[in-house]
């Protein structure tokens, strides 16, 4: 939220004020960091997947609307950073679970494969 790249995404997009009146016709589900922060404070996320989905939505909206330029570049950089940190967090969690029990369940691996394929498809666009 505090990096120069993140400044684009701190507050909700105000289409009229920003001179982009078609924004809401292109982006159907707006999301920004301040909305995510409110949801976190209000304990509105029932599962970490919901938080991850909202963060991804911030960046996918920017990539959808901005075909080129600084907003798109920032969104792409931050999405890559977020996804790499998520992979690290999942790896750490998987290692922690493995030390707590002797084997990882098939469900754990299935969830990770689905998550990683989603990451790859978002980063390749």
mmCIF file of C-alpha atoms in Angstrom:
data_model
loop_
_atom_site.group_PDB
_atom_site.id
_atom_site.type_symbol
_atom_site.label_atom_id
_atom_site.label_comp_id
_atom_site.label_asym_id
_atom_site.label_seq_id
_atom_site.Cartn_x
_atom_site.Cartn_y
_atom_site.Cartn_z
ATOM 1 C CA UNK A 1 0.000 0.000 0.000
ATOM 2 C CA UNK A 2 2.889 2.358 0.645
ATOM 3 C CA UNK A 3 5.083 1.622 -2.366
ATOM 4 C CA UNK A 4 4.946 4.066 -5.291
ATOM 5 C CA UNK A 5 3.424 1.294 -7.426
ATOM 6 C CA UNK A 6 0.670 0.795 -4.867
ATOM 7 C CA UNK A 7 -0.525 4.389 -4.841
ATOM 8 C CA UNK A 8 -2.738 3.717 -7.857
ATOM 9 C CA UNK A 9 -4.716 1.148 -5.889
ATOM 10 C CA UNK A 10 -5.109 2.687 -2.419
ATOM 11 C CA UNK A 11 -8.556 4.232 -2.932
ATOM 12 C CA UNK A 12 -11.640 3.350 -4.988
ATOM 13 C CA UNK A 13 -11.607 4.530 -8.588
ATOM 14 C CA UNK A 14 -13.755 7.648 -9.085
ATOM 15 C CA UNK A 15 -14.490 7.449 -12.820
ATOM 16 C CA UNK A 16 -15.933 10.937 -13.296
ATOM 17 C CA UNK A 17 -13.246 12.666 -11.216
ATOM 18 C CA UNK A 18 -10.513 10.729 -13.024
ATOM 19 C CA UNK A 19 -11.857 11.334 -16.519
ATOM 20 C CA UNK A 20 -12.580 7.674 -17.240
ATOM 21 C CA UNK A 21 -16.386 7.549 -17.471
ATOM 22 C CA UNK A 22 -16.416 4.094 -19.094
ATOM 23 C CA UNK A 23 -14.579 2.449 -16.173
ATOM 24 C CA UNK A 24 -17.698 0.872 -14.635
ATOM 25 C CA UNK A 25 -18.756 -0.616 -17.979
ATOM 26 C CA UNK A 26 -15.385 -2.370 -18.314
ATOM 27 C CA UNK A 27 -14.742 -3.207 -14.649
ATOM 28 C CA UNK A 28 -17.795 -4.921 -13.217
ATOM 29 C CA UNK A 29 -16.479 -5.504 -9.684
ATOM 30 C CA UNK A 30 -14.218 -2.659 -8.496
ATOM 31 C CA UNK A 31 -11.779 -3.336 -5.659
ATOM 32 C CA UNK A 32 -9.033 -1.334 -3.954
ATOM 33 C CA UNK A 33 -6.714 -1.617 -0.971
ATOM 34 C CA UNK A 34 -8.802 0.610 1.323
ATOM 35 C CA UNK A 35 -11.836 -1.637 0.749
ATOM 36 C CA UNK A 36 -9.727 -4.702 1.513
ATOM 37 C CA UNK A 37 -8.442 -3.044 4.681
ATOM 38 C CA UNK A 38 -12.038 -2.283 5.786
ATOM 39 C CA UNK A 39 -13.032 -5.886 5.143
ATOM 40 C CA UNK A 40 -10.065 -7.124 7.171
ATOM 41 C CA UNK A 41 -10.850 -4.799 10.075
ATOM 42 C CA UNK A 42 -14.515 -5.772 9.925
ATOM 43 C CA UNK A 43 -13.606 -9.472 9.865
ATOM 44 C CA UNK A 44 -15.619 -9.921 6.684
ATOM 45 C CA UNK A 45 -13.272 -12.531 5.240
ATOM 46 C CA UNK A 46 -14.227 -16.022 6.355
ATOM 47 C CA UNK A 47 -11.307 -17.697 4.589
ATOM 48 C CA UNK A 48 -7.879 -16.506 3.422
ATOM 49 C CA UNK A 49 -8.929 -17.380 -0.150
ATOM 50 C CA UNK A 50 -11.405 -14.485 -0.069
ATOM 51 C CA UNK A 51 -8.656 -12.025 0.861
ATOM 52 C CA UNK A 52 -6.379 -13.410 -1.866
ATOM 53 C CA UNK A 53 -9.201 -13.159 -4.406
ATOM 54 C CA UNK A 54 -9.791 -9.489 -3.558
ATOM 55 C CA UNK A 55 -6.095 -8.619 -3.870
ATOM 56 C CA UNK A 56 -5.973 -10.364 -7.227
ATOM 57 C CA UNK A 57 -9.135 -8.503 -8.247
ATOM 58 C CA UNK A 58 -7.442 -5.140 -7.609
ATOM 59 C CA UNK A 59 -4.684 -6.013 -10.062
ATOM 60 C CA UNK A 60 -6.808 -7.868 -12.603
ATOM 61 C CA UNK A 61 -9.141 -4.863 -12.821
ATOM 62 C CA UNK A 62 -6.179 -2.597 -13.539
ATOM 63 C CA UNK A 63 -4.824 -5.002 -16.152
ATOM 64 C CA UNK A 64 -8.274 -5.275 -17.731
ATOM 65 C CA UNK A 65 -8.906 -1.542 -17.974
ATOM 66 C CA UNK A 66 -5.427 -0.249 -18.750
ATOM 67 C CA UNK A 67 -4.048 -1.741 -21.958
ATOM 68 C CA UNK A 68 -0.701 -0.011 -21.410
ATOM 69 C CA UNK A 69 0.891 2.686 -19.279
ATOM 70 C CA UNK A 70 2.062 3.169 -15.706
ATOM 71 C CA UNK A 71 -1.036 1.775 -13.972
ATOM 72 C CA UNK A 72 -0.792 -1.465 -15.937
ATOM 73 C CA UNK A 73 2.950 -1.726 -15.290
ATOM 74 C CA UNK A 74 2.453 -1.169 -11.561
ATOM 75 C CA UNK A 75 -0.364 -3.716 -11.433
ATOM 76 C CA UNK A 76 1.755 -6.302 -13.202
ATOM 77 C CA UNK A 77 4.766 -5.740 -10.900
ATOM 78 C CA UNK A 78 2.673 -5.875 -7.737
ATOM 79 C CA UNK A 79 0.724 -8.925 -8.873
ATOM 80 C CA UNK A 80 3.992 -10.785 -9.501
ATOM 81 C CA UNK A 81 5.276 -9.719 -6.080
ATOM 82 C CA UNK A 82 2.037 -10.742 -4.362
ATOM 83 C CA UNK A 83 1.959 -14.120 -6.088
ATOM 84 C CA UNK A 84 5.603 -14.861 -5.278
ATOM 85 C CA UNK A 85 5.004 -14.015 -1.626
ATOM 86 C CA UNK A 86 1.879 -16.176 -1.610
ATOM 87 C CA UNK A 87 3.908 -19.096 -2.984
ATOM 88 C CA UNK A 88 6.469 -18.550 -0.219
ATOM 89 C CA UNK A 89 3.709 -18.416 2.411
ATOM 90 C CA UNK A 90 2.099 -21.584 1.095
ATOM 91 C CA UNK A 91 5.478 -23.333 1.021
ATOM 92 C CA UNK A 92 6.080 -22.328 4.638
ATOM 93 C CA UNK A 93 2.608 -23.509 5.640
ATOM 94 C CA UNK A 94 3.044 -26.798 3.811
ATOM 95 C CA UNK A 95 6.394 -27.322 5.552
ATOM 96 C CA UNK A 96 4.787 -26.511 8.904
ATOM 97 C CA UNK A 97 1.964 -28.967 8.284
ATOM 98 C CA UNK A 98 4.397 -31.631 7.169
ATOM 99 C CA UNK A 99 6.346 -31.346 10.409
ATOM 100 C CA UNK A 100 3.109 -31.565 12.410
ATOM 101 C CA UNK A 101 1.986 -34.719 10.659
ATOM 102 C CA UNK A 102 3.900 -37.252 8.695
ATOM 103 C CA UNK A 103 2.303 -36.703 5.311
ATOM 104 C CA UNK A 104 0.498 -34.039 3.327
ATOM 105 C CA UNK A 105 -3.047 -34.932 2.338
ATOM 106 C CA UNK A 106 -4.155 -35.208 -1.257
ATOM 107 C CA UNK A 107 -6.531 -32.293 -0.647
ATOM 108 C CA UNK A 108 -3.577 -30.064 0.356
ATOM 109 C CA UNK A 109 -1.821 -30.859 -2.913
ATOM 110 C CA UNK A 110 -4.980 -30.422 -4.982
ATOM 111 C CA UNK A 111 -5.590 -26.998 -3.454
ATOM 112 C CA UNK A 112 -2.013 -25.967 -4.141
ATOM 113 C CA UNK A 113 -2.144 -27.141 -7.764
ATOM 114 C CA UNK A 114 -5.371 -25.244 -8.406
ATOM 115 C CA UNK A 115 -3.924 -22.134 -6.771
ATOM 116 C CA UNK A 116 -0.658 -22.327 -8.722
ATOM 117 C CA UNK A 117 -2.410 -22.821 -12.055
ATOM 118 C CA UNK A 118 -4.527 -19.748 -11.325
ATOM 119 C CA UNK A 119 -1.360 -17.766 -10.566
ATOM 120 C CA UNK A 120 0.276 -18.849 -13.801
ATOM 121 C CA UNK A 121 -2.736 -17.933 -15.920
ATOM 122 C CA UNK A 122 -2.985 -14.460 -14.341
ATOM 123 C CA UNK A 123 0.721 -13.748 -14.794
ATOM 124 C CA UNK A 124 0.756 -14.869 -18.404
ATOM 125 C CA UNK A 125 -1.849 -12.315 -19.470
#
